[in-house]
Short mmCIF file of C-alpha atoms in Angstrom, two decimals:
data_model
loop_
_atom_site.label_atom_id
_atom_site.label_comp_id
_atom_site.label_asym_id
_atom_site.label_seq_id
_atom_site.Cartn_x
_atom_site.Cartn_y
_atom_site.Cartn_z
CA UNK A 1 -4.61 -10.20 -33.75
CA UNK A 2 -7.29 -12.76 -33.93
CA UNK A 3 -7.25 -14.93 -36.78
CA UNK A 4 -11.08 -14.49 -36.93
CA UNK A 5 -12.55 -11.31 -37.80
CA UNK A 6 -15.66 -10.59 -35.49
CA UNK A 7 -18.82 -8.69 -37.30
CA UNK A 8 -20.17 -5.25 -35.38
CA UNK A 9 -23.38 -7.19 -34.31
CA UNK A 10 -21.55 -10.70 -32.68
CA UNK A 11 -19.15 -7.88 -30.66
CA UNK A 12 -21.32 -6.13 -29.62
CA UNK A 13 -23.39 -9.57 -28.75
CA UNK A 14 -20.31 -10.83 -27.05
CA UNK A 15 -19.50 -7.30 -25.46
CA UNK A 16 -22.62 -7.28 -23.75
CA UNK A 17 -22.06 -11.17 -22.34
CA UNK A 18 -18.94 -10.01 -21.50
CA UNK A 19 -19.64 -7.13 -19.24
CA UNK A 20 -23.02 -9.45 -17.81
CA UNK A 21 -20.17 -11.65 -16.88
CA UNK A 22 -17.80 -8.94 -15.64
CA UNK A 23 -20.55 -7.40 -13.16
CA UNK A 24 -21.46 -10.78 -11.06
CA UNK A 25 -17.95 -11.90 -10.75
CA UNK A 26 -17.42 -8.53 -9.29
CA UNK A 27 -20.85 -8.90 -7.54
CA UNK A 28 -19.64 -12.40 -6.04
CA UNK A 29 -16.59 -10.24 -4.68
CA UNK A 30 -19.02 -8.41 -2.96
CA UNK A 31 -21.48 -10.60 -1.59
CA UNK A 32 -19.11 -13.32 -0.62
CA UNK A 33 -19.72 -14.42 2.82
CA UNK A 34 -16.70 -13.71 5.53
CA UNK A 35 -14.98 -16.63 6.89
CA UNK A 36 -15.27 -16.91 10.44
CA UNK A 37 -11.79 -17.33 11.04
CA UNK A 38 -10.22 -14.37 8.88
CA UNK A 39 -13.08 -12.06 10.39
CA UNK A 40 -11.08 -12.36 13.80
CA UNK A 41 -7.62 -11.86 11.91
CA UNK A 42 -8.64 -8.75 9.82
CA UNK A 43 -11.23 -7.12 11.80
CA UNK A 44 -8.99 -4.75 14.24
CA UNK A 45 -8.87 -6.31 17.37
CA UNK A 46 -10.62 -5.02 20.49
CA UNK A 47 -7.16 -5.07 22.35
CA UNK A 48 -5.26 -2.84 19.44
CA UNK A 49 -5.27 1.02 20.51
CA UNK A 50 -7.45 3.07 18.13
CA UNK A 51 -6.11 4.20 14.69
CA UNK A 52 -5.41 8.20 15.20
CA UNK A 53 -5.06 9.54 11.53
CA UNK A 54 -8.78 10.13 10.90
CA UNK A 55 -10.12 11.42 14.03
CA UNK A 56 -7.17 13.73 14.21
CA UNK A 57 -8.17 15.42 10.89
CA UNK A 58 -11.53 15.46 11.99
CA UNK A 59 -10.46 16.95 15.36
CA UNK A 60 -8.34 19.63 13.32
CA UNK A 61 -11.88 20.67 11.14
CA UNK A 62 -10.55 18.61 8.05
CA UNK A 63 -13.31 16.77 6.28
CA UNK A 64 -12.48 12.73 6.21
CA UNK A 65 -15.89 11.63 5.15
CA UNK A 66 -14.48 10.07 1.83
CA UNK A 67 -11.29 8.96 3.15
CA UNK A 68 -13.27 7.14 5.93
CA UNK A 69 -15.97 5.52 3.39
CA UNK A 70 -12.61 4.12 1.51
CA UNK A 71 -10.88 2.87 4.23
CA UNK A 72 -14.30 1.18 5.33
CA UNK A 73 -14.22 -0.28 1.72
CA UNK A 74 -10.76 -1.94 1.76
CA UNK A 75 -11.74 -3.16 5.44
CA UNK A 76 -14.70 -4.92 3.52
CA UNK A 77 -12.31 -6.38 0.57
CA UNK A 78 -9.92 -7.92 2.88
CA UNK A 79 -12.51 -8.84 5.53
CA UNK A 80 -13.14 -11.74 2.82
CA UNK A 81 -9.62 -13.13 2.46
CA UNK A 82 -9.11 -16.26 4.09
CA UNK A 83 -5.94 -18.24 4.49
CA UNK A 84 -6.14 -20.07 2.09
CA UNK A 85 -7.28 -17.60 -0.86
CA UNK A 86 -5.28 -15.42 1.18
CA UNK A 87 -2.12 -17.49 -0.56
CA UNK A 88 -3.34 -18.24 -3.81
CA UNK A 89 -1.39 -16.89 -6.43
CA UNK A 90 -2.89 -13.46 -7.81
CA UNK A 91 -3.51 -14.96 -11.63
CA UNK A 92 -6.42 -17.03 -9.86
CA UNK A 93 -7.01 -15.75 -6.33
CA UNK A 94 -10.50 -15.25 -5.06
CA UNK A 95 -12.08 -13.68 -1.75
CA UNK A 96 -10.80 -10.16 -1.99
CA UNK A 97 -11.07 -8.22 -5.32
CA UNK A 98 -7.62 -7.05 -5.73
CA UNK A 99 -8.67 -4.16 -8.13
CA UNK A 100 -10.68 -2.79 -5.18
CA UNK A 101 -8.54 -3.43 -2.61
CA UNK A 102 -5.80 -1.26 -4.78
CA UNK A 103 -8.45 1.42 -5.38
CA UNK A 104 -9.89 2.08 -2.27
CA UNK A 105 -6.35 2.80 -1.00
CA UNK A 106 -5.80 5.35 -3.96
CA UNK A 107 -9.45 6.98 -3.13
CA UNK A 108 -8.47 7.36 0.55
CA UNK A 109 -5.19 8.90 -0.29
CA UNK A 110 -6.55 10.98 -2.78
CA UNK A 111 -9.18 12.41 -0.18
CA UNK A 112 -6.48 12.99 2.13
CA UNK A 113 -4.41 15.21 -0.10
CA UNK A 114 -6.97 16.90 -2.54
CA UNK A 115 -9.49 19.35 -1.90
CA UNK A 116 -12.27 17.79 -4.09
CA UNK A 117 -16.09 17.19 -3.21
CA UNK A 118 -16.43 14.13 -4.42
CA UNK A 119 -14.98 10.63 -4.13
CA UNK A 120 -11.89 9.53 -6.30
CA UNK A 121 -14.54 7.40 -9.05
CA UNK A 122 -13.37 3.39 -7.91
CA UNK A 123 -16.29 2.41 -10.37
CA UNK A 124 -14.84 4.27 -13.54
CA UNK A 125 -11.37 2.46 -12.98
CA UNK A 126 -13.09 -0.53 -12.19
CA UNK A 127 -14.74 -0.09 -16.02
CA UNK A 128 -11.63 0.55 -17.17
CA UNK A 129 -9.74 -2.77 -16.54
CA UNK A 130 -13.16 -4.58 -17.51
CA UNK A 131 -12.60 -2.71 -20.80
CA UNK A 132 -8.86 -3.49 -20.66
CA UNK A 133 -10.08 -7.49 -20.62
CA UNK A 134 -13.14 -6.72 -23.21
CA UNK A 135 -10.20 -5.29 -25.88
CA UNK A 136 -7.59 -8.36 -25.40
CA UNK A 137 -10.69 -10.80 -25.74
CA UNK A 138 -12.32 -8.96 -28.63
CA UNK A 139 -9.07 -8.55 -31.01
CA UNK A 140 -6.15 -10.50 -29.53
CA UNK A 141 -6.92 -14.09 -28.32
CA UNK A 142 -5.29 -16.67 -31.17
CA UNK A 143 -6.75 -19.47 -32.55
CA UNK A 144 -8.44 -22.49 -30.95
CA UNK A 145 -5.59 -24.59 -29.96
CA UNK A 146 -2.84 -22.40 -30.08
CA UNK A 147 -0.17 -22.94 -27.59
CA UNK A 148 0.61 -21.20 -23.90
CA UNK A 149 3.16 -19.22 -25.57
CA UNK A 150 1.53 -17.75 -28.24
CA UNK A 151 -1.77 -16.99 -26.25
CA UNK A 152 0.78 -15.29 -23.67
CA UNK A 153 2.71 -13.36 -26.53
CA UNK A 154 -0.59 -12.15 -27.67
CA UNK A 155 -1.44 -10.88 -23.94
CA UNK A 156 1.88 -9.04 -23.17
CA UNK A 157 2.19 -7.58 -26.79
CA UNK A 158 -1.82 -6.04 -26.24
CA UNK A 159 -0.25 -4.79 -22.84
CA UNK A 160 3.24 -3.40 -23.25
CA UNK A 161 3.12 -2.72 -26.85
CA UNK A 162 -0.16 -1.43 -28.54
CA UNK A 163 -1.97 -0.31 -24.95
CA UNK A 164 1.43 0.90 -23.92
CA UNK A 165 1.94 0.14 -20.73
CA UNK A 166 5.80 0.71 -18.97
CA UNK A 167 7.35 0.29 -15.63
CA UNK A 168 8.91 3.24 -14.11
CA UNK A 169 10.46 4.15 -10.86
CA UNK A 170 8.23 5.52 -8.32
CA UNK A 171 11.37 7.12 -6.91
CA UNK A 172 10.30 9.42 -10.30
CA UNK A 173 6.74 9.59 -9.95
CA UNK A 174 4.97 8.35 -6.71
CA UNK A 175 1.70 8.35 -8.60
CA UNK A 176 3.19 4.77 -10.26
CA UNK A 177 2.12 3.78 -6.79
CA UNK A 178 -1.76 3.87 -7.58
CA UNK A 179 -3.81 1.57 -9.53
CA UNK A 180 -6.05 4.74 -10.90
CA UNK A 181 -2.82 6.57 -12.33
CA UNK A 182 -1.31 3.92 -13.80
CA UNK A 183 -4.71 2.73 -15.99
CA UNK A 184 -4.82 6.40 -16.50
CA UNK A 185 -0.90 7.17 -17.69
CA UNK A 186 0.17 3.77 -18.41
CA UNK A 187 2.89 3.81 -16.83
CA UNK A 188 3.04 2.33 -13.11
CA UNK A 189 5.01 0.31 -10.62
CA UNK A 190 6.06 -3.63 -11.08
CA UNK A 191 3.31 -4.13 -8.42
CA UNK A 192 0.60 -2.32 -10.34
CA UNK A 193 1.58 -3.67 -13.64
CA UNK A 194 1.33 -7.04 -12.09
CA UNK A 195 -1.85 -6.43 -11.09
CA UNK A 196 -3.80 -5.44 -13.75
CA UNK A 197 -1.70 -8.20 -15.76
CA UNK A 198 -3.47 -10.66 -13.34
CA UNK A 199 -7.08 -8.76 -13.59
CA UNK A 200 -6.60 -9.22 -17.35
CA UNK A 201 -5.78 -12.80 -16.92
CA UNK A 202 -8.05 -13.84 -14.49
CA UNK A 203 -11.42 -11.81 -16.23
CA UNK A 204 -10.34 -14.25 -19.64
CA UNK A 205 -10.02 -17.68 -17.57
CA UNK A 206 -13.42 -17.05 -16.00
CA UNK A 207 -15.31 -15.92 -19.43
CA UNK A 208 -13.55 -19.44 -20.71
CA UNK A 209 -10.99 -18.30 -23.32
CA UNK A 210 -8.06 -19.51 -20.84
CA UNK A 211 -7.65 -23.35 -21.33
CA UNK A 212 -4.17 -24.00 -19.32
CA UNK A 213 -2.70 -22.94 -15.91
CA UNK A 214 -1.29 -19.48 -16.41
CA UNK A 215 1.25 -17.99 -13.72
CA UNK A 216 2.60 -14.54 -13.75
CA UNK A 217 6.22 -14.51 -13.05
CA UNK A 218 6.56 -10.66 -10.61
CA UNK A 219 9.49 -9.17 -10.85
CA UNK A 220 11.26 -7.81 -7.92
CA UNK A 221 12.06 -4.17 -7.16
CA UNK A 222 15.56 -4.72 -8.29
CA UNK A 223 15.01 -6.04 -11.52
CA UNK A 224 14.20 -4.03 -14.72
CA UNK A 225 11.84 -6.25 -16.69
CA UNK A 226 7.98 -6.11 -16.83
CA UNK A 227 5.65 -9.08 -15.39
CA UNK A 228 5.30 -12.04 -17.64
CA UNK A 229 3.01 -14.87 -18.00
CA UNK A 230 4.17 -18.40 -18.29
CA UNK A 231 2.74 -21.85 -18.17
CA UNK A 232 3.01 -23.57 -14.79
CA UNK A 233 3.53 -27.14 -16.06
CA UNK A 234 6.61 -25.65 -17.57
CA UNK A 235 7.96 -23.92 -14.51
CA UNK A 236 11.05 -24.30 -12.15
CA UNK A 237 11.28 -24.32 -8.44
CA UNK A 238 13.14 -21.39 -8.81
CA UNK A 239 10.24 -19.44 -10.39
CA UNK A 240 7.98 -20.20 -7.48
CA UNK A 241 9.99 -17.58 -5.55
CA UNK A 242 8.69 -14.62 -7.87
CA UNK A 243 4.78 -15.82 -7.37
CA UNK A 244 3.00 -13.34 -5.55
CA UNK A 245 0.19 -13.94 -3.78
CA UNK A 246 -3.12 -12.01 -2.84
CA UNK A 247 -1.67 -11.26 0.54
CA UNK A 248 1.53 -10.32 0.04
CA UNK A 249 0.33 -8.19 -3.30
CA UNK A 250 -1.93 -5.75 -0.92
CA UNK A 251 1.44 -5.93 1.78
CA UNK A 252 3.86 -4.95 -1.47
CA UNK A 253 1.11 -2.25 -2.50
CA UNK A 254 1.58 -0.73 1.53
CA UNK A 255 4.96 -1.13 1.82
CA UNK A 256 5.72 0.89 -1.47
CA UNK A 257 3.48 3.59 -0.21
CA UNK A 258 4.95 3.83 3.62
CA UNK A 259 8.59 4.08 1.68
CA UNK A 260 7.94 6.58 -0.79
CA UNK A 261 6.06 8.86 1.88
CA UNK A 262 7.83 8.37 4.88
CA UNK A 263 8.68 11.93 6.44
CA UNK A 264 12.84 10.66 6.64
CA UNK A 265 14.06 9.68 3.40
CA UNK A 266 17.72 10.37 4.08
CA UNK A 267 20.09 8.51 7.12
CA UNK A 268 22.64 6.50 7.21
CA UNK A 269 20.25 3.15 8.20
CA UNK A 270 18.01 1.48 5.79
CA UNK A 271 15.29 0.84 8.63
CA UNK A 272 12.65 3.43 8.30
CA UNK A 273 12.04 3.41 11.89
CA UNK A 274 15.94 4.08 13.02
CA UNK A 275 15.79 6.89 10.52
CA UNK A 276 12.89 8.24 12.31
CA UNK A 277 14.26 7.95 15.63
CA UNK A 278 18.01 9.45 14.56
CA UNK A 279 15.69 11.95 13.20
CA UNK A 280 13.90 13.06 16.38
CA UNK A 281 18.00 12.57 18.60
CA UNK A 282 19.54 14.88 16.09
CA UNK A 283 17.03 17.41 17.16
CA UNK A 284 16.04 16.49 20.81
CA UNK A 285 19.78 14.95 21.45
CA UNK A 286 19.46 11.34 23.53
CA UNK A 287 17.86 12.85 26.51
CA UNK A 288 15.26 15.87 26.58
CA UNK A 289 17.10 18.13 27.85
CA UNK A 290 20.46 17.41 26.04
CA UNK A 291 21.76 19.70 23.29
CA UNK A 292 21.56 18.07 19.92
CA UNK A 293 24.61 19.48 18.91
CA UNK A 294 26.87 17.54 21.08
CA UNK A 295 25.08 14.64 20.65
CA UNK A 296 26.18 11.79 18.47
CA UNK A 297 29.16 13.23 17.44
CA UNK A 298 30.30 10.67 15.01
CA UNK A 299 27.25 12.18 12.77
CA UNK A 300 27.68 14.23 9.58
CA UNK A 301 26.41 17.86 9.74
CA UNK A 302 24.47 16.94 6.71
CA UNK A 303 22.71 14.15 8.30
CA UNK A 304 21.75 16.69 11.22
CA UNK A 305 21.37 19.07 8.84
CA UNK A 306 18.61 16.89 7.09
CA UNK A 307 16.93 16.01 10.26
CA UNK A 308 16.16 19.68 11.60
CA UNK A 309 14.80 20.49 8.07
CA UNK A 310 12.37 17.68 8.54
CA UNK A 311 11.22 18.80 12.27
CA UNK A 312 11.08 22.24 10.93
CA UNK A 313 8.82 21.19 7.53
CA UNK A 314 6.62 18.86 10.47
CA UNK A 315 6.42 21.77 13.00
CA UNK A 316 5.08 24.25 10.40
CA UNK A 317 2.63 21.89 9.25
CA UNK A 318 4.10 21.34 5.89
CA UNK A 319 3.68 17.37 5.75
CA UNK A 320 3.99 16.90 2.29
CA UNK A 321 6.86 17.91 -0.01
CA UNK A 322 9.02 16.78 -3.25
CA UNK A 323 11.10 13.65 -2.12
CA UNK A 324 10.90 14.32 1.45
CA UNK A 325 7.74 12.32 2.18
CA UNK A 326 4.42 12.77 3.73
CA UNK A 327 3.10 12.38 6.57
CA UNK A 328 -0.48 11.92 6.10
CA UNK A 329 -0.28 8.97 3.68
CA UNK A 330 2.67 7.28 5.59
CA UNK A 331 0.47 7.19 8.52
CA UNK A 332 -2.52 6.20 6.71
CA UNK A 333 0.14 2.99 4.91
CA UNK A 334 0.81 2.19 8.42
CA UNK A 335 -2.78 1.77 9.68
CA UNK A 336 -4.06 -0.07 7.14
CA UNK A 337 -0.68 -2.27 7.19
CA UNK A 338 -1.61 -2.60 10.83
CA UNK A 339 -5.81 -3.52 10.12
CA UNK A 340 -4.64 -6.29 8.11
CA UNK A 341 -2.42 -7.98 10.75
CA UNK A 342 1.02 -8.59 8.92
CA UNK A 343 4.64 -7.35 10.95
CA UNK A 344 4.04 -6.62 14.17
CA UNK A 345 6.79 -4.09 13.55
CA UNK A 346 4.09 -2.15 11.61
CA UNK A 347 2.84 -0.77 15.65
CA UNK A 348 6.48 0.17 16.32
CA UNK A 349 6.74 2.25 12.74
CA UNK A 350 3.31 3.82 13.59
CA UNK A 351 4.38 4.59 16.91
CA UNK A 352 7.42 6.91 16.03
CA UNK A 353 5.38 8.56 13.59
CA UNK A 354 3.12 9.71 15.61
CA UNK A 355 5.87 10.59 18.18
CA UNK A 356 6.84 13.14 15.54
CA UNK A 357 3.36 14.28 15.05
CA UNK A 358 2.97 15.11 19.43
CA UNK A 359 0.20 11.78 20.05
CA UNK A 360 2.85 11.10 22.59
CA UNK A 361 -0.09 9.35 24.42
CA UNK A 362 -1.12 6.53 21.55
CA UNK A 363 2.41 6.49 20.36
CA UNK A 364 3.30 5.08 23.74
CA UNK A 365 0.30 2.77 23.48
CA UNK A 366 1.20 0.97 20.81
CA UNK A 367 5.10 0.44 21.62
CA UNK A 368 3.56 -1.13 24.88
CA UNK A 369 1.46 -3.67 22.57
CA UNK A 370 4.59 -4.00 20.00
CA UNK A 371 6.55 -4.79 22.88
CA UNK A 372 3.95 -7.29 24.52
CA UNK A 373 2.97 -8.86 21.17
CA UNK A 374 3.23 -12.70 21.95
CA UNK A 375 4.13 -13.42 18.33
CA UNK A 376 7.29 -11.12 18.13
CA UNK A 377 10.20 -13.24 16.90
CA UNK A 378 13.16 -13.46 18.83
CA UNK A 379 15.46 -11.59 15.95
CA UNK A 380 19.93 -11.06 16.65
CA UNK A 381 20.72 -9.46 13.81
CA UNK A 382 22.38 -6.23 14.39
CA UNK A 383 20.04 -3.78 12.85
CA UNK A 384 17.12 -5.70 14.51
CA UNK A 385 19.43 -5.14 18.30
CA UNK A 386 19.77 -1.50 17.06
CA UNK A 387 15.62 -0.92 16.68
CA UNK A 388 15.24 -2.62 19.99
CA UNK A 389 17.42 -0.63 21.63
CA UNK A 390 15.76 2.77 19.56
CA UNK A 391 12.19 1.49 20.76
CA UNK A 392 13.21 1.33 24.71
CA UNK A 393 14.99 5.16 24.31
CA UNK A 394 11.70 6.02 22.33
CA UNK A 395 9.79 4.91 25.04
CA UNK A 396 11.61 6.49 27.82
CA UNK A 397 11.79 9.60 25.87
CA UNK A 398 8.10 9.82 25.64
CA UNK A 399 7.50 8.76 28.79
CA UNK A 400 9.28 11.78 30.40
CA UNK A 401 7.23 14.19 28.23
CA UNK A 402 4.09 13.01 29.28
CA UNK A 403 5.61 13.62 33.09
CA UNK A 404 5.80 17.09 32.23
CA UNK A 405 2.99 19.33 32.19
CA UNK A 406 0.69 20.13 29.86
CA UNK A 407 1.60 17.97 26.94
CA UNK A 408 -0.70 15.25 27.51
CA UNK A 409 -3.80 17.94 27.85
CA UNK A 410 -7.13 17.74 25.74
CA UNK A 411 -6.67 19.21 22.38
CA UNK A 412 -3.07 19.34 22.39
CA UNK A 413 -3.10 16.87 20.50
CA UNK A 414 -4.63 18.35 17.18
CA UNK A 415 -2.07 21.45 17.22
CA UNK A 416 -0.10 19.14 14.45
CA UNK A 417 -2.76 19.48 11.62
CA UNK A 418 -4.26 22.63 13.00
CA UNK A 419 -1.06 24.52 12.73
CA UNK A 420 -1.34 24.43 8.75
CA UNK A 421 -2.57 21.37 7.08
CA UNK A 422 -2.39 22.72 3.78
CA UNK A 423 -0.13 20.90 1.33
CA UNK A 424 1.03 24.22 -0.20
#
C-alpha cells in the first residue's frame, strides 16, 4: 500500500482528474488521424475476394447487425496503426487502442453465438480497466523515489494477488480467450493478462506516476508463469525475444481464437489447414468419386473415425460443440486475420474452411490469390511441401465440383447456415 494515506475529498479530487484524463487519451485513440500508408495496408484491398461470413448469415435470415458494427470498430482501431507504432512494445504503444481492438473482437463473437438484442457493452469493460488503473494509483503506488522493483512489486501484487487475477489454459475454458471474461472472472489467457498488465501500465505513465522505462516481459504459451514488469535499462538481449508488440499482440489474440475454434482439433499434423484437408479425404477419399474407405490406408480408424463425426456435426448444422471447435468464430479469426494483412497463409486457411462450409466458389477465389500472392516465401520444409501439395488437390477437388451441376447455383450457397444454425 501507499505510504500516504489519501483523505475521501483529495480521492475523489484525484478520481475525477483521473478519469478526465482516462477519457481524452481514449478520445485521442479515436480521433487520431490514419496514416496514409497503413490505410492502404489495413484497409482490405480492392483485389482481395469479399469476406463471406457475414453476408452468409445475413443470406441465411440471421441478424449480423452487431457483429458487423464490431467488426467495423476493430477495422477503425487498426486502421490507425502504423509501422512504426505498429512495433512498439505494448507497455507504450500508441495508434490503436489495444483494449478496443480486444473488445470489439469479443462483441463480434459474442453476437455471432448469442441470441441477445443488444451489443456485448465495449464501454462498461472499457470502465472497468480505467477502474483497474484508478485502484493501483489510488492505494498501491510507493513512495516518491522508490525503486523499479518495488513500484513493479506493488503492480503485480495489486494484480495477481489482492485483484486476483490467474492464467489458465484456454484448452479449459475458451472464454480465457476474451478480454470481457477475463476482467469479468479474473482469470484469462497469457495474452489477455498481458494486456490489461500493459493498459494498467501505460494509463499510470501517462497520468505521470511512472518515472522509468517499464517493459513487460510475455510469456510464451509454453511457459507457466504470469507477465511481469521489469526495467529496460536492466534487461538482456535475451529478454527482447519475449517483448510483444502492438501488432503481433492483436495476431496472438487471432491466432488463439482460430486454434481453439477450428472445426478439426484432432489429426495426426499440427497444421490446421492439413487437418482440414485430411478431414474433407477421409470423407470424400483423394478424388470425388473415390471411396473414403480405401483411401489412405496407412490411417487409423480413429482418425477417420474423427473426421466423419466432424462432416456429420458440419452437415447438420451443428457448428459449435465442446472441444470440437466452431465454425462461425474460426471463420470470423480468419477474416479479420486476413483484414489486417499478416500470413498470406491466412487466404489458404480461410479457403478450406469454407470448402467445408459448400462456398466452393470464394474458396477457390482465394487459393487463386494465395497462390498468386507476390510476397509468398519460397518455404522447403516438409510440412510447408505437404500444404502445397494439399492446396493444389484442394483446388482440383473444388474445381471438379463446380464442373458439375448445380452446385455453383444461386442460393446454394446459404444451405450451410440455413440447415440449422442453432448452437444447440
Amino acid at each position: 500500500m501507499s505510504c500516504s494515506a489519501w483523505s475521501s475529498s483529495s480521492l475523489l479530487e484525484f478520481k475525477s482528474h483521473f478519469n478526465s484524463s482516462s477519457r481524452k487519451i481514449r478520445r485521442s485513440f479515436q480521433c487520431a488521424p490514419r496514416a496514409s500508408k497503413i490505410a492502404t495496408e489495413t484497409k482490405p484491398s480492392s483485389d482481395l475476394p469479399h469476406l463471406v461470413l457475414h453476408d452468409s448469415l445475413e443470406a441465411a435470415g440471421i441478424d449480423t447487425r452487431h457483429a458487423r458494427d464490431a467488426r467495423e470498430g476493430f477495422c477503425s482501431q487498426i486502421g490507425r496503426m502504423t509501422e512504426l507504432n505498429g512495433e512498439s512494445s505494448i507497455a507504450i504503444s500508441g495508434g490503436a487502442d489495444l483494449a478496443k481492438v480486444a473488445l470489439q473482437i469479443a462483441a463480434e463473437d459474442d453476437s455471432l453465438v448469442s441470441h441477445s438484442s443488444v451489443p456485448l457493452p465495449v464501454s462498461s469493460f472499457i470502465s472497468r480497466l480505467d477502474d483497474l488503473s484508478f485502484g493501483f494509483c489510488s492505494n498501491y503506488l510507493p513512495p516518491p523515489g522508490s525503486s523499479p522493483e518495488i513500484f513493479l512489486g506493488n503492480l503485480e501484487r495489486y494484480l495477481y494477488v489482492d485483484k486476483g487475477f490467474r492464467r489458465i489454459d484456454s484448452a479449459l475454458d475458451a472464454r480465457s480467450l476474451y478480454l470481457n471474461s477475463t476482467l469479468t472472472c479474473r482469470s484469462g489467457s497469457a495474452t489477455m493478462l498481458s494486456l490489461i498488465y500493459s493498459e494498467v501500465l501505460k494509463m499510470v505513465r501517462i497520468t505521470g506516476f511512472l518515472d522509468f522505462d517499464a517493459e513487460i516481459y510475455c510469456p510464451d504459451s509454453l511457459e507457466k508463469s504470469l507477465p511481469r514488469g521489469y526495467d529496460k535499462k536492466k534487461s538482456k538481449i535475451s529478454d527482447e525475444t519475449h517483448i510483444m508488440t502492438a501488432r503481433s499482440l492483436i495476431v496472438k489474440i487471432l491466432k488463439n481464437l482460430k486454434d481453439a475454434f477450428w472445426p478439426f482439433q484432432y489429426g495426426q499434423s499440427s497444421s490446421l489447414f492439413l487437418r482440414a484437408v485430411h478431414a474433407a479425404n477421409r470423407i470424400y477419399g483423394n478424388s470425388v468419386s473415390q471411396d473414403p474407405t480405401t483411401a489412405n490406408e496407412n490411417v487409423s480408424p480413429m482418425e477417420i473415425a474423427s473426421a466423419k463425426a466432424a462432416q456429420h456435426r458440419l452437415q447438420r448444422g451443428v457448428w459449435t460443440s465442446v472441444r470440437f471447435g466452431d465454425m462461425r468464430r474460426a471463420l470470423a479469426a480468419c477474416e479479420r486475420l486476413i483484414l489486417l494483412h499478416g500470413d498470406n497463409e491466412e487466404l489458404r486457411d480461410y479457403a478450406v474452411l469454407l470448402y467445408h462450409c459448400g462456398y466452393y466458389e470464394d474458396c477457390l477465389k482465394h487459393l487463386t490469390l494465395f497462390e498468386a500472392s507476390q510476397e509468398r516465401e519460397h518455404k522447403t520444409n516438409f510440412i510447408n511441401k505437404l500444404e502445397d501439395d494439399a492446396v493444389n488437390i484442394l483446388k482440383t477437388r473444388v474445381n471438379l465440383i463446380m464442373a458439375e451441376d448445380g452446385w455453383n447455383k444461386p442460393g446454394s450457397s446459404t444451405s450451410y447456415w440455413s440447415s440449422n444454425y442453432e448452437p444447440w
